[in-house]
Short mmCIF file of C-alpha atoms and ligand atoms in Angstrom, two decimals:
data_model
loop_
_atom_site.label_atom_id
_atom_site.label_comp_id
_atom_site.label_asym_id
_atom_site.label_seq_id
_atom_site.Cartn_x
_atom_site.Cartn_y
_atom_site.Cartn_z
CA UNK A 1 51.32 25.75 -31.70
CA UNK A 2 51.30 21.72 -31.83
CA UNK A 3 48.15 19.87 -32.31
CA UNK A 4 47.55 16.29 -32.01
CA UNK A 5 47.90 14.02 -35.03
CA UNK A 6 44.53 12.91 -36.41
CA UNK A 7 45.36 9.25 -35.93
CA UNK A 8 45.82 9.70 -32.44
CA UNK A 9 43.79 6.80 -30.56
CA UNK A 10 42.18 8.22 -27.35
CA UNK A 11 44.78 8.09 -24.58
CA UNK A 12 42.19 6.14 -22.40
CA UNK A 13 40.08 3.86 -24.67
CA UNK A 14 37.31 3.02 -22.10
CA UNK A 15 35.78 3.97 -18.78
CA UNK A 16 32.75 2.66 -16.58
CA UNK A 17 29.60 4.20 -17.66
CA UNK A 18 28.41 6.96 -14.90
CA UNK A 19 24.74 5.91 -15.55
CA UNK A 20 24.59 2.14 -15.88
CA UNK A 21 27.94 1.13 -14.92
CA UNK A 22 28.50 -0.66 -18.44
CA UNK A 23 31.50 0.01 -20.70
CA UNK A 24 31.82 3.31 -22.25
CA UNK A 25 34.20 3.36 -25.45
CA UNK A 26 36.00 6.31 -26.54
CA UNK A 27 35.37 7.58 -29.95
CA UNK A 28 36.65 10.98 -29.98
CA UNK A 29 39.89 12.60 -27.89
CA UNK A 30 40.06 16.28 -28.09
CA UNK A 31 43.21 16.76 -26.24
CA UNK A 32 44.17 18.34 -23.03
CA UNK A 33 41.44 21.21 -22.46
CA UNK A 34 41.20 23.98 -20.17
CA UNK A 35 37.89 24.76 -18.07
CA UNK A 36 35.76 26.44 -20.92
CA UNK A 37 34.67 29.02 -18.63
CA UNK A 38 37.96 29.95 -16.81
CA UNK A 39 38.58 33.26 -18.74
CA UNK A 40 42.14 34.79 -17.24
CA UNK A 41 42.92 38.12 -16.04
CA UNK A 42 45.99 39.06 -18.39
CA UNK A 43 48.27 39.44 -15.25
CA UNK A 44 47.76 36.04 -14.06
CA UNK A 45 50.34 33.53 -13.83
CA UNK A 46 49.17 30.55 -12.03
CA UNK A 47 49.33 27.34 -13.98
CA UNK A 48 45.89 26.61 -15.81
CA UNK A 49 44.10 23.50 -14.96
CA UNK A 50 43.54 21.30 -17.85
CA UNK A 51 41.88 17.68 -18.35
CA UNK A 52 41.58 15.09 -21.00
CA UNK A 53 38.67 15.86 -23.27
CA UNK A 54 37.73 12.38 -24.32
CA UNK A 55 34.06 11.37 -25.33
CA UNK A 56 32.63 7.95 -25.53
CA UNK A 57 29.77 5.79 -25.86
CA UNK A 58 28.17 3.15 -23.66
CA UNK A 59 27.62 -0.24 -25.04
CA UNK A 60 25.17 -1.11 -22.63
CA UNK A 61 22.96 1.78 -22.47
CA UNK A 62 24.04 3.93 -25.26
CA UNK A 63 24.61 7.14 -23.29
CA UNK A 64 27.24 9.50 -24.82
CA UNK A 65 29.48 10.87 -22.11
CA UNK A 66 32.83 12.17 -21.15
CA UNK A 67 35.65 9.71 -19.71
CA UNK A 68 36.92 12.22 -17.39
CA UNK A 69 35.04 14.24 -14.87
CA UNK A 70 36.03 17.80 -13.89
CA UNK A 71 35.61 18.47 -10.32
CA UNK A 72 31.93 20.40 -10.17
CA UNK A 73 33.35 23.37 -7.69
CA UNK A 74 35.91 24.11 -10.29
CA UNK A 75 33.43 25.06 -12.88
CA UNK A 76 30.61 26.32 -10.96
CA UNK A 77 31.38 29.00 -8.50
CA UNK A 78 30.62 32.96 -7.48
CA UNK A 79 32.66 34.00 -10.63
CA UNK A 80 30.88 31.31 -13.34
CA UNK A 81 30.67 34.13 -16.11
CA UNK A 82 27.95 32.78 -18.62
CA UNK A 83 24.57 34.61 -18.42
CA UNK A 84 21.70 33.32 -19.90
CA UNK A 85 19.99 36.50 -20.49
CA UNK A 86 22.56 37.28 -23.06
CA UNK A 87 20.68 36.40 -25.97
CA UNK A 88 17.24 37.93 -26.78
CA UNK A 89 16.16 34.44 -28.50
CA UNK A 90 16.87 32.55 -25.60
CA UNK A 91 15.07 35.24 -23.17
CA UNK A 92 12.25 34.66 -25.54
CA UNK A 93 12.46 31.13 -25.16
CA UNK A 94 12.47 30.53 -21.43
CA UNK A 95 9.44 33.16 -21.00
CA UNK A 96 7.50 30.71 -23.36
CA UNK A 97 8.70 27.96 -21.08
CA UNK A 98 7.65 29.82 -17.78
CA UNK A 99 4.19 30.70 -19.62
CA UNK A 100 3.68 26.88 -20.58
CA UNK A 101 4.27 25.84 -17.10
CA UNK A 102 1.94 28.36 -15.59
CA UNK A 103 -1.10 27.71 -17.92
CA UNK A 104 -0.87 23.93 -18.03
CA UNK A 105 1.28 22.13 -15.70
CA UNK A 106 0.14 23.71 -12.07
CA UNK A 107 -2.28 21.65 -9.79
CA UNK A 108 -3.79 22.47 -6.49
CA UNK A 109 -4.02 25.67 -4.21
CA UNK A 110 -0.51 26.52 -3.82
CA UNK A 111 1.84 25.12 -7.04
CA UNK A 112 5.36 25.21 -6.64
CA UNK A 113 8.17 24.93 -9.57
CA UNK A 114 11.63 24.23 -9.03
CA UNK A 115 14.28 25.07 -11.32
CA UNK A 116 17.96 23.32 -11.32
CA UNK A 117 20.48 25.60 -12.84
CA UNK A 118 18.32 28.62 -12.74
CA UNK A 119 21.14 31.00 -13.55
CA UNK A 120 20.23 34.70 -13.84
CA UNK A 121 16.43 34.02 -13.21
CA UNK A 122 15.77 33.91 -17.13
CA UNK A 123 13.14 31.36 -16.70
CA UNK A 124 11.77 32.06 -13.07
CA UNK A 125 11.27 35.73 -13.40
CA UNK A 126 7.88 35.26 -15.25
CA UNK A 127 6.98 32.67 -12.69
CA UNK A 128 7.83 35.12 -9.92
CA UNK A 129 6.08 37.94 -11.96
CA UNK A 130 3.13 35.58 -11.77
CA UNK A 131 3.13 35.38 -8.06
CA UNK A 132 3.63 31.71 -8.18
CA UNK A 133 5.65 29.87 -5.64
CA UNK A 134 9.40 28.54 -6.99
CA UNK A 135 12.82 28.11 -6.13
CA UNK A 136 16.03 28.04 -8.45
CA UNK A 137 19.03 26.13 -7.01
CA UNK A 138 22.27 27.19 -8.64
CA UNK A 139 25.72 27.04 -7.06
CA UNK A 140 26.99 30.00 -9.10
CA UNK A 141 26.12 32.60 -6.88
CA UNK A 142 27.33 35.79 -8.91
CA UNK A 143 24.53 35.07 -11.73
CA UNK A 144 22.43 33.73 -8.84
CA UNK A 145 22.56 37.20 -7.38
CA UNK A 146 21.12 38.82 -10.80
CA UNK A 147 18.28 36.40 -10.27
CA UNK A 148 17.48 37.40 -7.11
CA UNK A 149 17.41 41.17 -8.16
CA UNK A 150 14.95 40.05 -10.64
CA UNK A 151 12.80 38.90 -7.55
CA UNK A 152 13.49 35.19 -8.33
CA UNK A 153 14.18 33.02 -4.98
CA UNK A 154 17.39 31.39 -5.41
CA UNK A 155 19.25 28.69 -3.27
CA UNK A 156 23.28 28.88 -3.61
CA UNK A 157 23.72 25.22 -3.80
CA UNK A 158 24.40 22.37 -5.86
CA UNK A 159 20.91 20.31 -6.71
CA UNK A 160 21.59 16.68 -5.50
CA UNK A 161 19.52 14.32 -3.17
CA UNK A 162 20.44 15.92 0.27
CA UNK A 163 19.32 19.52 -1.20
CA UNK A 164 16.16 17.83 -2.60
CA UNK A 165 15.23 16.34 0.61
CA UNK A 166 16.02 19.51 2.43
CA UNK A 167 13.82 21.76 0.06
CA UNK A 168 10.94 18.75 0.47
CA UNK A 169 11.09 19.11 3.87
CA UNK A 170 10.76 22.62 4.62
CA UNK A 171 8.94 24.03 1.40
CA UNK A 172 6.91 20.83 0.19
CA UNK A 173 6.97 18.96 -3.14
CA UNK A 174 7.07 20.38 -6.54
CA UNK A 175 4.45 20.16 -9.62
CA UNK A 176 7.39 20.64 -11.94
CA UNK A 177 10.92 20.30 -11.61
CA UNK A 178 12.77 21.99 -14.67
CA UNK A 179 16.33 21.73 -15.85
CA UNK A 180 17.79 23.69 -18.83
CA UNK A 181 21.33 23.09 -20.20
CA UNK A 182 22.09 21.78 -16.74
CA UNK A 183 20.96 18.01 -16.47
CA UNK A 184 23.86 17.18 -19.12
CA UNK A 185 26.38 18.98 -16.84
CA UNK A 186 25.77 16.73 -13.88
CA UNK A 187 27.29 13.18 -13.94
CA UNK A 188 25.98 11.95 -10.51
CA UNK A 189 22.83 11.18 -12.02
CA UNK A 190 22.00 8.62 -9.29
CA UNK A 191 21.61 11.34 -6.66
CA UNK A 192 19.72 13.53 -9.03
CA UNK A 193 17.07 10.87 -9.29
CA UNK A 194 16.84 10.38 -5.73
CA UNK A 195 16.49 13.84 -5.44
CA UNK A 196 13.52 14.34 -8.11
CA UNK A 197 11.89 11.31 -6.33
CA UNK A 198 11.95 13.15 -2.89
CA UNK A 199 11.03 16.52 -4.14
CA UNK A 200 8.26 15.83 -6.87
CA UNK A 201 4.60 15.36 -6.30
CA UNK A 202 3.43 11.93 -7.41
CA UNK A 203 1.88 13.21 -10.25
CA UNK A 204 4.49 15.91 -10.98
CA UNK A 205 6.74 16.34 -14.01
CA UNK A 206 10.64 16.36 -14.24
CA UNK A 207 11.31 18.27 -17.85
CA UNK A 208 14.90 18.74 -19.18
CA UNK A 209 16.45 20.06 -22.44
CA UNK A 210 19.56 19.76 -23.46
CA UNK A 211 21.87 19.42 -26.65
CA UNK A 212 20.55 16.34 -28.87
CA UNK A 213 23.10 13.90 -29.80
CA UNK A 214 21.35 13.17 -33.21
CA UNK A 215 21.86 16.92 -34.02
CA UNK A 216 25.59 17.24 -32.78
CA UNK A 217 26.34 14.25 -35.18
CA UNK A 218 24.20 15.84 -38.08
CA UNK A 219 25.88 19.08 -37.78
CA UNK A 220 29.10 17.91 -36.76
CA UNK A 221 29.13 20.39 -33.66
CA UNK A 222 32.05 18.65 -31.86
CA UNK A 223 32.26 22.28 -29.81
CA UNK A 224 29.43 21.19 -27.64
CA UNK A 225 31.73 18.77 -26.08
CA UNK A 226 33.79 20.56 -23.20
CA UNK A 227 33.98 20.12 -19.57
CA UNK A 228 30.67 21.49 -18.64
CA UNK A 229 28.95 19.11 -21.12
CA UNK A 230 29.36 15.56 -19.44
CA UNK A 231 26.68 13.99 -20.83
CA UNK A 232 25.10 13.97 -24.89
CA UNK A 233 21.24 12.77 -24.67
CA UNK A 234 19.06 10.77 -26.70
CA UNK A 235 15.59 9.35 -26.41
CA UNK A 236 17.15 5.95 -26.23
CA UNK A 237 19.59 6.63 -23.72
CA UNK A 238 17.33 8.93 -21.50
CA UNK A 239 14.53 6.05 -21.72
CA UNK A 240 16.92 3.60 -20.50
CA UNK A 241 18.28 6.14 -17.51
CA UNK A 242 14.85 6.95 -16.56
CA UNK A 243 13.79 3.60 -15.98
CA UNK A 244 16.93 2.63 -14.23
CA UNK A 245 15.99 5.29 -11.71
CA UNK A 246 12.14 4.36 -11.53
CA UNK A 247 10.92 7.03 -13.85
CA UNK A 248 9.33 6.81 -17.20
CA UNK A 249 10.07 9.04 -20.59
CA UNK A 250 6.70 10.53 -21.66
CA UNK A 251 7.49 13.19 -23.87
CA UNK A 252 10.35 14.56 -26.36
CA UNK A 253 10.31 17.86 -28.17
CA UNK A 254 12.85 18.82 -30.80
CA UNK A 255 13.97 22.28 -30.28
CA UNK A 256 16.27 24.42 -32.77
CA UNK A 257 17.92 26.61 -29.69
CA UNK A 258 21.66 25.85 -29.02
CA UNK A 259 22.37 24.25 -32.17
CA UNK A 260 19.63 21.40 -31.67
CA UNK A 261 18.18 20.23 -28.55
CA UNK A 262 15.55 17.76 -27.30
CA UNK A 263 13.07 18.44 -24.31
CA UNK A 264 12.59 15.24 -22.50
CA UNK A 265 9.54 14.75 -19.88
CA UNK A 266 9.75 12.41 -17.33
CA UNK A 267 6.83 11.26 -14.98
CA UNK A 268 6.54 7.97 -12.42
CA UNK A 269 5.23 5.09 -14.03
CA UNK A 270 1.62 5.08 -15.12
CA UNK A 271 0.99 8.63 -14.25
CA UNK A 272 1.00 9.79 -17.67
CA UNK A 273 0.52 8.28 -21.09
CA UNK A 274 3.22 8.52 -23.34
CA UNK A 275 3.07 10.98 -26.22
CA UNK A 276 3.39 9.23 -29.68
CA UNK A 277 6.51 11.48 -30.35
CA UNK A 278 8.60 9.26 -27.94
CA UNK A 279 8.23 5.94 -30.00
CA UNK A 280 8.62 8.09 -33.20
CA UNK A 281 12.26 9.62 -31.89
CA UNK A 282 13.31 5.99 -30.45
CA UNK A 283 12.32 4.41 -33.78
CA UNK A 284 14.26 6.99 -35.75
CA UNK A 285 17.28 6.78 -33.41
CA UNK A 286 17.12 3.10 -33.93
CA UNK A 287 17.10 3.54 -37.65
CA UNK A 288 19.91 5.60 -37.72
CA UNK A 289 22.03 3.32 -35.53
CA UNK A 290 22.78 5.59 -32.59
CA UNK A 291 23.52 2.71 -30.56
CA UNK A 292 26.17 1.57 -32.46
CA UNK A 293 29.62 2.64 -33.01
CA UNK A 294 29.38 3.68 -36.77
CA UNK A 295 27.85 7.22 -36.46
CA UNK A 296 30.36 8.13 -33.62
CA UNK A 297 33.48 6.85 -35.52
CA UNK A 298 32.08 8.51 -38.76
CA UNK A 299 31.69 11.86 -36.74
CA UNK A 300 35.17 11.62 -35.40
CA UNK A 301 36.62 11.51 -38.78
CA UNK A 302 34.68 14.49 -39.85
CA UNK A 303 35.74 16.47 -36.71
CA UNK A 304 39.41 15.87 -37.61
CA UNK A 305 38.45 17.18 -41.31
CA UNK A 306 37.24 20.07 -39.71
CA UNK A 307 40.11 21.03 -38.01
CA UNK A 308 42.47 20.67 -41.00
CA UNK A 309 40.46 22.80 -43.06
CA UNK A 310 40.01 25.60 -40.39
CA UNK A 311 43.67 25.52 -39.74
CA UNK A 312 44.46 25.74 -43.47
CA UNK A 313 41.84 28.60 -43.82
CA UNK A 314 43.47 30.79 -40.67
CA UNK A 315 46.93 29.90 -41.28
CA UNK A 316 46.08 31.15 -45.20
CA UNK A 317 44.79 34.46 -43.97
CA UNK A 318 47.70 35.20 -41.59
CA UNK A 319 50.17 34.70 -44.25
CA UNK A 320 48.20 37.00 -46.32
CA UNK A 321 48.51 39.50 -43.34
CA UNK A 322 44.71 39.29 -43.26
CA UNK A 323 42.99 40.30 -40.16
CA UNK A 324 40.71 37.78 -38.36
CA UNK A 325 38.61 38.46 -35.29
CA UNK A 326 36.07 35.87 -33.20
CA UNK A 327 32.28 36.59 -32.34
CA UNK A 328 31.25 35.52 -29.02
CA UNK A 329 33.54 34.01 -26.32
CA UNK A 330 31.42 30.91 -25.91
CA UNK A 331 32.44 27.99 -23.63
CA UNK A 332 31.94 25.97 -26.94
CA UNK A 333 35.14 28.01 -28.44
CA UNK A 334 37.44 26.71 -25.91
CA UNK A 335 37.34 23.12 -27.48
CA UNK A 336 37.63 24.99 -31.02
CA UNK A 337 40.58 26.93 -30.01
CA UNK A 338 42.48 24.39 -28.01
CA UNK A 339 41.76 21.37 -30.26
CA UNK A 340 42.57 23.27 -33.34
CA UNK A 341 45.58 25.47 -31.89
CA UNK A 342 43.90 28.89 -32.54
CA UNK A 343 45.88 31.73 -30.65
CA UNK A 344 46.05 35.59 -30.80
CA UNK A 345 48.32 34.86 -34.09
CA UNK A 346 45.38 33.61 -36.02
CA UNK A 347 42.52 35.41 -34.31
CA UNK A 348 43.31 38.81 -32.78
CA UNK A 349 40.46 39.48 -30.50
CA UNK A 350 37.17 37.80 -29.53
CA UNK A 351 34.13 40.21 -29.20
CA UNK A 352 31.49 39.66 -26.49
CA UNK A 353 28.62 41.30 -24.78
CA UNK A 354 29.22 39.78 -21.15
CA UNK A 355 31.16 42.23 -18.99
CA UNK A 356 32.64 39.16 -16.87
CA UNK A 357 34.57 37.85 -20.03
CA UNK A 358 35.68 41.27 -21.27
CA UNK A 359 39.24 42.66 -20.69
CA UNK A 360 40.42 38.84 -19.89
CA UNK A 361 41.81 35.99 -22.16
CA UNK A 362 40.23 33.14 -23.69
CA UNK A 363 40.85 29.65 -21.71
CA UNK A 364 43.97 28.29 -22.60
CA UNK A 365 45.16 29.91 -25.83
CA UNK A 366 45.06 33.25 -24.56
CA UNK A 367 43.13 35.32 -27.15
CA UNK A 368 41.98 38.91 -25.76
CA UNK A 369 38.15 39.28 -25.21
CA UNK A 370 36.82 42.67 -25.77
CA UNK A 371 33.57 44.41 -25.47
CA UNK A 372 31.30 44.26 -28.70
CA UNK A 373 31.57 47.87 -29.32
CA UNK A 374 35.13 47.10 -30.95
CA UNK A 375 33.71 44.72 -33.75
CA UNK A 376 31.87 47.80 -35.29
CA UNK A 377 34.10 50.50 -34.50
CA UNK A 378 37.43 48.50 -35.92
CA UNK A 379 36.11 46.13 -38.36
CA UNK A 380 38.05 43.10 -39.41
CA UNK A 381 37.52 41.45 -42.85
CA UNK A 382 36.91 38.50 -41.22
CA UNK A 383 34.87 37.18 -38.27
CA UNK A 384 34.87 33.96 -36.94
CA UNK A 385 31.37 32.98 -36.09
CA UNK A 386 31.90 30.88 -32.35
CA UNK A 387 28.47 31.61 -31.42
CA UNK A 388 26.89 29.98 -34.41
CA UNK A 389 23.79 28.84 -32.51
CA UNK A 390 22.86 32.33 -32.16
CA UNK A 391 23.31 33.05 -35.84
CA UNK A 392 19.77 34.29 -36.72
CA UNK A 393 19.75 36.55 -33.95
CA UNK A 394 23.43 37.84 -34.52
CA UNK A 395 23.09 38.05 -38.52
CA UNK A 396 20.13 40.40 -37.97
CA UNK A 397 22.03 42.73 -35.61
CA UNK A 398 25.37 42.59 -37.47
CA UNK A 399 23.86 43.08 -41.07
CA UNK A 400 26.43 46.08 -41.44
CA UNK A 401 29.18 43.71 -41.37
CA UNK A 402 28.37 42.02 -44.31
CA UNK A 403 27.04 45.00 -46.19
CA UNK A 404 30.50 46.60 -45.63
CA UNK A 405 32.30 43.42 -47.20
CA UNK A 406 32.99 41.39 -43.87
CA UNK A 407 32.94 37.94 -44.05
CA UNK A 408 31.85 35.23 -41.65
CA UNK A 409 33.44 32.15 -41.08
CA UNK A 410 31.85 29.06 -39.58
CA UNK A 411 33.20 25.61 -38.80
CA UNK A 412 30.22 23.64 -38.38
CA UNK A 413 28.99 21.72 -40.33
CA UNK A 414 31.77 22.29 -42.33
CA UNK A 415 34.41 25.13 -42.85
CA UNK A 416 32.72 27.97 -44.92
CA UNK A 417 33.18 31.44 -45.62
CA UNK A 418 30.28 33.93 -46.60
O1 DWN B 1 25.46 24.49 -21.65
C1 DWN B 1 25.79 26.01 -21.44
C2 DWN B 1 25.16 26.90 -22.36
C3 DWN B 1 23.64 27.16 -22.12
O2 DWN B 1 25.90 28.24 -22.20
C4 DWN B 1 26.86 26.35 -20.53
N1 DWN B 1 27.56 25.26 -20.19
C5 DWN B 1 27.53 27.47 -21.03
C6 DWN B 1 27.02 28.23 -22.07
O3 DWN B 1 27.59 27.67 -23.36
P1 DWN B 1 28.04 28.98 -24.58
O4 DWN B 1 29.01 29.72 -23.55
O5 DWN B 1 28.68 28.17 -25.47
O6 DWN B 1 26.55 29.46 -24.59
P2 DWN B 1 26.54 30.56 -25.93
O7 DWN B 1 24.93 30.84 -25.33
O8 DWN B 1 26.36 30.21 -27.38
O9 DWN B 1 27.08 31.65 -25.54
C7 DWN B 1 27.20 32.97 -26.15
C8 DWN B 1 28.15 33.93 -25.78
O10 DWN B 1 28.19 34.86 -27.23
C9 DWN B 1 28.07 34.79 -24.73
O11 DWN B 1 29.48 34.77 -23.96
C10 DWN B 1 27.41 35.78 -25.01
C11 DWN B 1 27.90 36.38 -26.28
N2 DWN B 1 27.08 36.84 -27.32
C12 DWN B 1 27.26 37.77 -27.69
O12 DWN B 1 28.73 38.46 -27.60
N3 DWN B 1 26.66 38.68 -28.82
C13 DWN B 1 25.97 36.08 -27.60
C14 DWN B 1 25.15 36.93 -28.22
C15 DWN B 1 23.85 36.14 -28.82
C16 DWN B 1 25.43 38.28 -28.86
O13 DWN B 1 24.91 38.61 -29.67
N1 SAH B 2 19.38 27.18 -17.31
C1 SAH B 2 20.40 28.15 -17.93
C2 SAH B 2 21.59 27.69 -17.34
C3 SAH B 2 22.76 26.93 -18.16
S1 SAH B 2 24.24 27.03 -17.86
C4 SAH B 2 20.16 28.07 -19.50
O1 SAH B 2 19.73 27.31 -19.98
O2 SAH B 2 20.94 29.11 -19.84
C5 SAH B 2 24.27 25.77 -16.36
C6 SAH B 2 24.00 26.44 -14.98
O3 SAH B 2 23.92 25.05 -14.07
C7 SAH B 2 24.94 26.81 -14.23
O4 SAH B 2 24.24 28.29 -13.90
C8 SAH B 2 25.52 26.35 -13.14
O5 SAH B 2 25.98 26.93 -12.20
C9 SAH B 2 24.36 25.27 -12.77
N2 SAH B 2 24.59 24.00 -12.11
C10 SAH B 2 25.67 23.43 -12.43
N3 SAH B 2 25.53 22.20 -11.67
C11 SAH B 2 24.32 22.13 -11.14
C12 SAH B 2 23.66 21.54 -9.98
N4 SAH B 2 24.32 20.45 -9.38
N5 SAH B 2 22.49 21.96 -9.38
C13 SAH B 2 22.09 23.35 -9.86
N6 SAH B 2 22.86 23.79 -10.93
C14 SAH B 2 23.94 23.40 -11.32
ZN1 ZN B 3 25.50 3.20 -19.78
#
């Protein structure tokens, strides 16, 4: 398999910022990539969709973003396979989010919570169980059906201005609008903010949590970059974006989930006092130069080094005839496999608990995906931990693998075997 030269300059060096219209300059070209969640049936013959995965940083508002947008209907549809409840850590995380909203954020006699990207209902089912009025909005109707079976009300739709206006007209305004790992998936932020403005009560809050660019740079987690992740937020870029659309950033909270995230709270200007954490994170970002080009250029060099190291390790193991399997058919792994040229010759099988991914092939490089039982029944000496963001949970339940002499391969923040 051929891989692009490390010296390759991005095919497209610049684009217009989707937030402010300024100039986005590219800092990393990850090559042509498939849809990260399009797992192929083995007998499928149609040409796979691909697009140039190039990421850049806006010189004007400092928002990190992709230079090419994949049409949303290609990614989010009835067969979208990702299920939020597949991790016990994430399930506990979202139960705690719901409990916090229920305890602290609901005013009036008939409160209303809206979630954008409610997926299988992992957060809203706690709200539903408490008998509180709610609505999930999600265009991926397969996972939405699971939410409905769990007692959650779901609207099978993309959230945008028209959807929000319609909800406000028929159901009234919301106390809280929440989005986890979804707002960063949506390029059309102007329509989202117009929708938030139409749907949120005057004192309401818009809360969203997404991978934090500071953590991506620190942990060199280049696999957070894939079709669905359009934006990579910082406090600096979110504050500028919020102001641009008539909102104020009033709180930020660092989270350890999914490899490092920040939860941002927005309110209408003057409605909430900004927590001191906002100024602290803005200062920290200014101090480390997050607005400038240096940290991004350094990151790009580090990513190329990881690719070299990972390919050297995997091809070395192949030459010795040593088996390597993958753990977790993550969306992130599409970037790793396609950027590093990892196919079934280097990783024979990827094990995953998601029924919708099993029996299929990984996007682009076509590694078979198999049920997790095989990982234990037919243990290989090496396992590439694609679901590294769930490491604590996985290492706890897979302790037998290590005890039997199995070794984990990691690729972020560097290639490591242990
Ligand atoms: O932002 C997004 C996040 C929230 O979820 C979406 N764009 C798509 C998706 O990204 P991902 O696929 O990289 O997410 P995860 O949570 O890292 O995916 C974990 C994968 O590993 C799932 O396919 C489930 C699987 N898994 C497993 O097989 N055994 C997960 C755990 C915890 C396990 O023990
Ligand atoms: N909140 C969940 C799901 C994240 S996956 C979690 O944190 O685990 C991203 C979800 O966003 C998918 O279910 C996808 O269908 C949904 N999504 C993408 N664009 C959307 C939009 N414009 N409006 C609502 N949901 C959207
Ligand atoms: Zn910009």
